[in-house]
PDB file of C-alpha atoms in Angstrom:
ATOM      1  CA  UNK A   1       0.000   0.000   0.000  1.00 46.00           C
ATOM      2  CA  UNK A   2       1.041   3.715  -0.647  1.00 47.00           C
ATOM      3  CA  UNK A   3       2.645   5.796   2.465  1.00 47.00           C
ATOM      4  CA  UNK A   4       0.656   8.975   3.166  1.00 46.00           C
ATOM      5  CA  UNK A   5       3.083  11.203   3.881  1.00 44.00           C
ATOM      6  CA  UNK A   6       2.362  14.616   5.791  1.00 41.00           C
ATOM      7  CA  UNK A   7       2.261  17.851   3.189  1.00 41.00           C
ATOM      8  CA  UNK A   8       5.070  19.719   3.114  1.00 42.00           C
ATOM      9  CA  UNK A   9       5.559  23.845   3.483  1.00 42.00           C
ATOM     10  CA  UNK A  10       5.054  25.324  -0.126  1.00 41.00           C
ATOM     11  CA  UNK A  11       6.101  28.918  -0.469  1.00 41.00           C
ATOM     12  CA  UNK A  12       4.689  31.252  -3.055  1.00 41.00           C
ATOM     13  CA  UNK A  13       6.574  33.813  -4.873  1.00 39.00           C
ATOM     14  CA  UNK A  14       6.101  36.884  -2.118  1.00 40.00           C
ATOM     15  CA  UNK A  15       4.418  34.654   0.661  1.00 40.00           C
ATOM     16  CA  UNK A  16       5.662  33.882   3.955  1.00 40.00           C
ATOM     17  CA  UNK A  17       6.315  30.009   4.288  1.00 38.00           C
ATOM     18  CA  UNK A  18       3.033  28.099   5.358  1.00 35.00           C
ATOM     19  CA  UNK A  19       2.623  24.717   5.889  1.00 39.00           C
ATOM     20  CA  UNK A  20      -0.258  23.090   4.229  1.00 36.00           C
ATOM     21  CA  UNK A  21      -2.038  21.781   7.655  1.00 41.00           C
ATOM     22  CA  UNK A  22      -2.248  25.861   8.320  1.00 42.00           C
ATOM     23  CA  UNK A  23       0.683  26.638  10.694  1.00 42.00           C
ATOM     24  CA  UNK A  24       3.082  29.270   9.719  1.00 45.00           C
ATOM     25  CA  UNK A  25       6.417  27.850   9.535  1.00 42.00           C
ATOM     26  CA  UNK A  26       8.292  32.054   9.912  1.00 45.00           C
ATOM     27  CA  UNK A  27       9.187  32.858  12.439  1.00 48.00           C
ATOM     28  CA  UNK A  28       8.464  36.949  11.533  1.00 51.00           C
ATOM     29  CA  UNK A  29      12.536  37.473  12.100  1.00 50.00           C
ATOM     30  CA  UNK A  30      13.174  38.542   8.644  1.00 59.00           C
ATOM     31  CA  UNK A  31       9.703  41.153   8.607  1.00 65.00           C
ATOM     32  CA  UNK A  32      11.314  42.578  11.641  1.00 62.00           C
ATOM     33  CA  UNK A  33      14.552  43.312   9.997  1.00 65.00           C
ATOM     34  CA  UNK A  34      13.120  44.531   6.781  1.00 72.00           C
ATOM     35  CA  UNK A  35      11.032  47.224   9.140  1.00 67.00           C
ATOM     36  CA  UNK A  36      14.350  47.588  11.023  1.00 69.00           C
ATOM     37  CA  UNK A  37      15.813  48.635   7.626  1.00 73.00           C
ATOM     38  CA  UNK A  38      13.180  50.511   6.141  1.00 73.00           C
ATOM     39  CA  UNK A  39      13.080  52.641   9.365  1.00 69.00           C
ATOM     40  CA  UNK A  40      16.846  52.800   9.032  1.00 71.00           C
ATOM     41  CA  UNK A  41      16.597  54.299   5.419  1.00 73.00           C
ATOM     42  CA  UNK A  42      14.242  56.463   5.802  1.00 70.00           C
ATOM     43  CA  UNK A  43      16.018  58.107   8.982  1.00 70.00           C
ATOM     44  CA  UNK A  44      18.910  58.268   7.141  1.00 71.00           C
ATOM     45  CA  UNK A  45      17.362  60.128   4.251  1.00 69.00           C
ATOM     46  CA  UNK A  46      16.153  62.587   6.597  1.00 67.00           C
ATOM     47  CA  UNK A  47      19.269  63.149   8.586  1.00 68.00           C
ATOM     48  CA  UNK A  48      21.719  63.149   5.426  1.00 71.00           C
ATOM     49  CA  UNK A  49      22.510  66.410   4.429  1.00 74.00           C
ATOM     50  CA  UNK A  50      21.268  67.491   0.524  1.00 74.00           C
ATOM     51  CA  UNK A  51      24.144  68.840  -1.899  1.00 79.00           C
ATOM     52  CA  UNK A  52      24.068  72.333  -2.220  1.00 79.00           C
ATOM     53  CA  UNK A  53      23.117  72.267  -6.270  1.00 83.00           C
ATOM     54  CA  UNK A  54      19.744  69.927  -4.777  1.00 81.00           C
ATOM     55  CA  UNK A  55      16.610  70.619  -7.201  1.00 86.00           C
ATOM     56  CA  UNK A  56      13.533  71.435  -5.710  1.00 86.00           C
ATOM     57  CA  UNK A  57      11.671  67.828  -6.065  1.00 86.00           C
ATOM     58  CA  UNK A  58      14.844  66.847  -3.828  1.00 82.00           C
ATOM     59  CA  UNK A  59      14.459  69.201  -1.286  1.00 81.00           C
ATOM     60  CA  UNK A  60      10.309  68.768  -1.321  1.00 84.00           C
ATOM     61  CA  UNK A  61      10.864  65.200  -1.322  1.00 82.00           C
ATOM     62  CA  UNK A  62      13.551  65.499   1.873  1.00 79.00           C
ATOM     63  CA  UNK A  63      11.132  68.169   3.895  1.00 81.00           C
ATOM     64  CA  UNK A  64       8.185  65.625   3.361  1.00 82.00           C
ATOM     65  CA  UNK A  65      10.146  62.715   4.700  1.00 80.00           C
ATOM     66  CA  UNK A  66      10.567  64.866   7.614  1.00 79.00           C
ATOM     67  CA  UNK A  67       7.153  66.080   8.196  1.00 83.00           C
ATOM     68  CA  UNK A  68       5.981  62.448   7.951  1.00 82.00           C
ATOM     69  CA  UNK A  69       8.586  61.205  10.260  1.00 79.00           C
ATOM     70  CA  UNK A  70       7.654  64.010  12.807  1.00 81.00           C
ATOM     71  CA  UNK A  71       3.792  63.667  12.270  1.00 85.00           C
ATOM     72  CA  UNK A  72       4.101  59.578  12.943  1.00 83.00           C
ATOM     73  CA  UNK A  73       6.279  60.061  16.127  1.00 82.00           C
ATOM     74  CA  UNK A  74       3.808  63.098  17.736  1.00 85.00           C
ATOM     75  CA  UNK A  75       1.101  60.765  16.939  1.00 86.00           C
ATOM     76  CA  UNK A  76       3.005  57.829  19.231  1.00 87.00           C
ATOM     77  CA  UNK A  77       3.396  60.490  21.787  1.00 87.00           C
ATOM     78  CA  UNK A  78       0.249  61.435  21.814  1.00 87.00           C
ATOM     79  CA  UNK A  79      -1.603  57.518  22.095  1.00 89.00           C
ATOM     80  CA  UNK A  80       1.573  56.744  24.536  1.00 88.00           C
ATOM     81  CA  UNK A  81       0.247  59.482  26.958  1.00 87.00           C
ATOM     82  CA  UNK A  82      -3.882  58.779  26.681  1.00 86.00           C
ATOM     83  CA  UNK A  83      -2.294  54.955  27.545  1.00 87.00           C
ATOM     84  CA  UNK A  84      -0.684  56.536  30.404  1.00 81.00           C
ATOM     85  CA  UNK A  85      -3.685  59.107  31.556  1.00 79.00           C
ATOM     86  CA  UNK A  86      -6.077  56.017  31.317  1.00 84.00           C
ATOM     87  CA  UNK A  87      -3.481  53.569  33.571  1.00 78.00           C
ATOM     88  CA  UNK A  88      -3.169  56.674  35.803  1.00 73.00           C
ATOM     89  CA  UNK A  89      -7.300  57.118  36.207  1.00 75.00           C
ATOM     90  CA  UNK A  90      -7.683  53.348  37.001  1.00 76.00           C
ATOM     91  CA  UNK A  91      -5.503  53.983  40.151  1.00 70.00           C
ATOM     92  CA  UNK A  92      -7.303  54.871  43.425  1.00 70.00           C
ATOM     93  CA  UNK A  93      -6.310  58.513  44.241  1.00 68.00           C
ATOM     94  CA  UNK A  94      -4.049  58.059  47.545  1.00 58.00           C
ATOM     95  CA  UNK A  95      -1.976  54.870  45.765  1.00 57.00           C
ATOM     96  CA  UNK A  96      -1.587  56.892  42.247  1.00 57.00           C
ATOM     97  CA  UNK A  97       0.003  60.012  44.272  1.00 56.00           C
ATOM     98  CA  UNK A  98       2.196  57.454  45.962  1.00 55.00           C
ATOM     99  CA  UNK A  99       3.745  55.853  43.263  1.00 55.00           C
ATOM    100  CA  UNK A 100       4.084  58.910  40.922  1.00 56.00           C
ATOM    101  CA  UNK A 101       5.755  60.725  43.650  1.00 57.00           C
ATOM    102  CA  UNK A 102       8.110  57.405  44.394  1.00 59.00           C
ATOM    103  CA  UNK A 103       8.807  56.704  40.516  1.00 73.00           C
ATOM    104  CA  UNK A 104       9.041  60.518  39.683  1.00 78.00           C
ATOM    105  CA  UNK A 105      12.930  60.871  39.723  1.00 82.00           C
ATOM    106  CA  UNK A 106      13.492  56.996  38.621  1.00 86.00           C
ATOM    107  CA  UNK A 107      11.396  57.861  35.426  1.00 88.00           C
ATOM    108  CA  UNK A 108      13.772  61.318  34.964  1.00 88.00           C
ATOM    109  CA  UNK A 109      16.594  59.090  34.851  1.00 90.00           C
ATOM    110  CA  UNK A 110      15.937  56.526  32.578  1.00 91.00           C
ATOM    111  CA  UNK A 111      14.423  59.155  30.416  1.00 90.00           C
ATOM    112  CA  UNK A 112      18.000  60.716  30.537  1.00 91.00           C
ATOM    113  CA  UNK A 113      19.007  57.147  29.931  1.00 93.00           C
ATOM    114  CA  UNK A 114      16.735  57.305  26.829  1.00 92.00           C
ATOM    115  CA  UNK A 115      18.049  60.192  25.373  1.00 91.00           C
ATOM    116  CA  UNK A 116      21.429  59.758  25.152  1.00 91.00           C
ATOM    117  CA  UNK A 117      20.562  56.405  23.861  1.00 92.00           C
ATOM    118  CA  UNK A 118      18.935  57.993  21.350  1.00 90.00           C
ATOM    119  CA  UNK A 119      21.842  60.965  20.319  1.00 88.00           C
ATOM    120  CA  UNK A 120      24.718  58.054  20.554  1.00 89.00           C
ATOM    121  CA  UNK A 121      23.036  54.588  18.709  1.00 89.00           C
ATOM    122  CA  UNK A 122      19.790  54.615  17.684  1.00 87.00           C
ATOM    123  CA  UNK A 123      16.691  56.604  17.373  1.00 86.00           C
ATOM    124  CA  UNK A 124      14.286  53.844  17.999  1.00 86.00           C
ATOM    125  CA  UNK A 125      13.756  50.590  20.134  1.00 87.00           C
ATOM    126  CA  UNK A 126      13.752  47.606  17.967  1.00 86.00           C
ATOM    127  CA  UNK A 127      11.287  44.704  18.337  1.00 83.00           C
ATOM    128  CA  UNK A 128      11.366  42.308  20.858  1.00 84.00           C
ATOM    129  CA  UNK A 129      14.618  44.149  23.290  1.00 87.00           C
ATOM    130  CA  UNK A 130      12.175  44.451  26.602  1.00 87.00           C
ATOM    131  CA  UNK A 131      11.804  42.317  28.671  1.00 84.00           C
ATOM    132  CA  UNK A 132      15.761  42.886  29.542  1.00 87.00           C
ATOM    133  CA  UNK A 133      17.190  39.910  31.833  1.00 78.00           C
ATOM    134  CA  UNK A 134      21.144  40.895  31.818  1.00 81.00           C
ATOM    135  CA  UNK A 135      23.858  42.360  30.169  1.00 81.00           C
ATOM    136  CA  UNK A 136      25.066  40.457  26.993  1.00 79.00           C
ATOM    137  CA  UNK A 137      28.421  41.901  27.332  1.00 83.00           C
ATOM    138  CA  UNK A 138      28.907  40.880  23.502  1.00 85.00           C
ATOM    139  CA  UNK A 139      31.843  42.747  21.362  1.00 87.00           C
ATOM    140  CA  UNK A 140      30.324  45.642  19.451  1.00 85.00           C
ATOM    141  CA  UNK A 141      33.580  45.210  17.275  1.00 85.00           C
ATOM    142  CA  UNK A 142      32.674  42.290  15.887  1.00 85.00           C
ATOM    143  CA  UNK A 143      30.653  41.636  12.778  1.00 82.00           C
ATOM    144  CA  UNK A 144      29.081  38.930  14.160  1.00 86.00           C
ATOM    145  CA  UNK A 145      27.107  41.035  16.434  1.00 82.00           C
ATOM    146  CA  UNK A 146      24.713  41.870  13.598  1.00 80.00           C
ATOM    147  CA  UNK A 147      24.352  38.638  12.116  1.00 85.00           C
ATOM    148  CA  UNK A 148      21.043  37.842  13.010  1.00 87.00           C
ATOM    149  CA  UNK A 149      18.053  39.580  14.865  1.00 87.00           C
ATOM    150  CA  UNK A 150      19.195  38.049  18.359  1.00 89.00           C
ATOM    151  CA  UNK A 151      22.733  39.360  17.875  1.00 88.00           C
ATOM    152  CA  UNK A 152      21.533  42.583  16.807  1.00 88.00           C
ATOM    153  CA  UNK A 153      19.014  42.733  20.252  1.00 90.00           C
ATOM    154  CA  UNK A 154      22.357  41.584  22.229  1.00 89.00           C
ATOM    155  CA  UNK A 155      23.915  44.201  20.720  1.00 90.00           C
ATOM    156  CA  UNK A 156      21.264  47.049  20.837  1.00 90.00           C
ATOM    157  CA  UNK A 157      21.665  45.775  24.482  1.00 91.00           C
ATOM    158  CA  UNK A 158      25.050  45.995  25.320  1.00 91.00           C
ATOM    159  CA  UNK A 159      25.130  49.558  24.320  1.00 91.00           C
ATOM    160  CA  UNK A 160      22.530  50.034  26.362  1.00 92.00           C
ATOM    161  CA  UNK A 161      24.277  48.903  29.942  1.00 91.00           C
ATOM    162  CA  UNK A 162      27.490  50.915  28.493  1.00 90.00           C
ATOM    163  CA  UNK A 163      25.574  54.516  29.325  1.00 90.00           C
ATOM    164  CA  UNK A 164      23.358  53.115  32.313  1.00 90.00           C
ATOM    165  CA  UNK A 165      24.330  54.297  35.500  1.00 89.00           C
ATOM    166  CA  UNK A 166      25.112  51.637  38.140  1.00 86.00           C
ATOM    167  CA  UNK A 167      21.846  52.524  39.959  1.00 82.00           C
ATOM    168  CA  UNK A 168      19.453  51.762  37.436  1.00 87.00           C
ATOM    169  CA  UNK A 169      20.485  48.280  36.320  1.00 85.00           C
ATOM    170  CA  UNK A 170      18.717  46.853  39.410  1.00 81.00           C
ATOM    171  CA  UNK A 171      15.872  48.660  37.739  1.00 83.00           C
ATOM    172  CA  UNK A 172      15.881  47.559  34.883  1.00 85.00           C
ATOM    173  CA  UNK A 173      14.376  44.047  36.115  1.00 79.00           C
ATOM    174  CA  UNK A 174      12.246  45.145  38.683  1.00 83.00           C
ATOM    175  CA  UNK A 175      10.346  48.249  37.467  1.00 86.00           C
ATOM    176  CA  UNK A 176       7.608  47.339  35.224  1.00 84.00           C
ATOM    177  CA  UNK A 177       7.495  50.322  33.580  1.00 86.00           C
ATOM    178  CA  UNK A 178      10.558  50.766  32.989  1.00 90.00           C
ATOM    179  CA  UNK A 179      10.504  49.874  28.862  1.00 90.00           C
ATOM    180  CA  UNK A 180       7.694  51.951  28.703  1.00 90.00           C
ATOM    181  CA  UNK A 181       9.095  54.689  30.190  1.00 91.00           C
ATOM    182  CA  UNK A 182      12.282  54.682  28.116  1.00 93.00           C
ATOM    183  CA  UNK A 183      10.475  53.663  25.249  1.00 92.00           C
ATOM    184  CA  UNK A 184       8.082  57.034  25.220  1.00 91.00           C
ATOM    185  CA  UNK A 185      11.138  59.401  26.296  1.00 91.00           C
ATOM    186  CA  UNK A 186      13.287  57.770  23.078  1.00 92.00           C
ATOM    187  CA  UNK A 187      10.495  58.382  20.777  1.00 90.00           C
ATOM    188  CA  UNK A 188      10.124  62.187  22.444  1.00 89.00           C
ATOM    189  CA  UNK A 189      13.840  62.869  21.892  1.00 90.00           C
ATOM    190  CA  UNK A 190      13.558  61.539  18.305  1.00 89.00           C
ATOM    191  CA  UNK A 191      10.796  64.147  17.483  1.00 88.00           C
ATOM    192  CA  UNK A 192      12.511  66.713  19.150  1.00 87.00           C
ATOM    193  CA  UNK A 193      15.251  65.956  17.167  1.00 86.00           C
ATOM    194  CA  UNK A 194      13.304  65.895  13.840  1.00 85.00           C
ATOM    195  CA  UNK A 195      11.390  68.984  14.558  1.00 83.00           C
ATOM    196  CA  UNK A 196      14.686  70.707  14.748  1.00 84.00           C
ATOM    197  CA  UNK A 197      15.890  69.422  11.444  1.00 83.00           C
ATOM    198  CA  UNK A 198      12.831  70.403   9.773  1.00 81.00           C
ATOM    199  CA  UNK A 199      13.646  73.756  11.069  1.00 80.00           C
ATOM    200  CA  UNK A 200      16.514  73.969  10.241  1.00 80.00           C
ATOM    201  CA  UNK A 201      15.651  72.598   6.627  1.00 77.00           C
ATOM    202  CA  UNK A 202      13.438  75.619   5.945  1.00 75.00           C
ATOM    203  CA  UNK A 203      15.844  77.938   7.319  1.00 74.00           C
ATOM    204  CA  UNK A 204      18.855  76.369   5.047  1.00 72.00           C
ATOM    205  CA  UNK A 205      17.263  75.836   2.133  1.00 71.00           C
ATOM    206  CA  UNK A 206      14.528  78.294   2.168  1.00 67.00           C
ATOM    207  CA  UNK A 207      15.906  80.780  -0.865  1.00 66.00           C
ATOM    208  CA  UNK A 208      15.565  77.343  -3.087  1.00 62.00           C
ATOM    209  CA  UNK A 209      12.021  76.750  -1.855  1.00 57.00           C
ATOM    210  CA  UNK A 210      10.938  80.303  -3.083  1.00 57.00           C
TER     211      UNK A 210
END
């Protein structure tokens, strides 16, 4: 008698890999490093400096980049704090004033954490790098370290613990909110950082414009 064998995966041109029972055999790695590099480019293209003989579609093209950039981050801001005025709400009154006033200078500190995070490596948190257990301690050096998506995260987190003060790497593990608080102080540095290039665009570049 013939041996029923189980269907394989098939993959169609542009398709993730699914196997034919119905479970997806990705693992979503390589759609988070295409977003990773997407996000990359298009910072990039924003932060690069034009040539100073840029035509006008060039310099429309670079100001729009910016003004989505900026809109998308303001609008992260803005559903990061209605997250954070509903969690605050749900609190009874006495216990909210308690723990804002206890977490008030911890929060200051990783958000200082967060910034120069963002000025020195990167201007966004990639997927999947909370929930933090420890310090990789991997070799930035090395080209290994962005092999895959876990090297990159081990790497994203090593640089990390290099500008973390002493006091807050306790913290890291046992304050919840900690990746949400860094999180929405990275993404307020980055639009701070993109409104001022947009100014500065128009200032720069603003006898071309005309």
């Amino acid at each position: 008698m013939p041996r029923h064998t189980r269907p394989g995966p098939v993959q169609d041109q542009g398709e993730e890999m699914i196997d034919l029972d119905g479970s997806d055999l990705s693992d979503g790695s390589g759609q988070e490093e295409d977003k990773e590099q997407r996000d990359q480019e298009q910072i990039m293209a924003i932060i690069l400096p034009l040539p100073p003989d840029a035509d006008i579609p060039a310099l429309c093209k670079a100001l729009s980049l910016a003004q989505r950039a900026l809109t998308k981050t303001d609008a992260d801001l803005h559903r990061v704090k209605k997250e954070l005025f509903t969690l605050t709400a749900a609190l009874p009154p006495k216990k909210r004033k308690g723990i804002l006033n206890k977490s008030h200078s911890l929060n200051e500190s990783i958000g200082q954490v967060a910034k120069k995070f963002a000025m020195l490596y990167r201007l966004w948190v990639i997927d999947g790098l909370f929930p933090i257990v420890n310090n990789t301690g991997v070799d930035l050096s090395s080209m290994t370290c962005w092999a895959s998506p876990e090297a990159k995260r081990n790497a994203v987190i090593t640089k990390l613990f290099t500008i973390m003060p002493r006091v807050l790497t306790k913290e890291i593990h046992a304050y919840k909110a900690f990746s949400s608080v860094f999180t929405s102080a990275l993404n307020q540095e980055r639009s701070n950082m993109l409104r001022a290039i947009k100014e500065a665009s128009t200032l720069v570049f603003a006898d071309k414009i005309q």
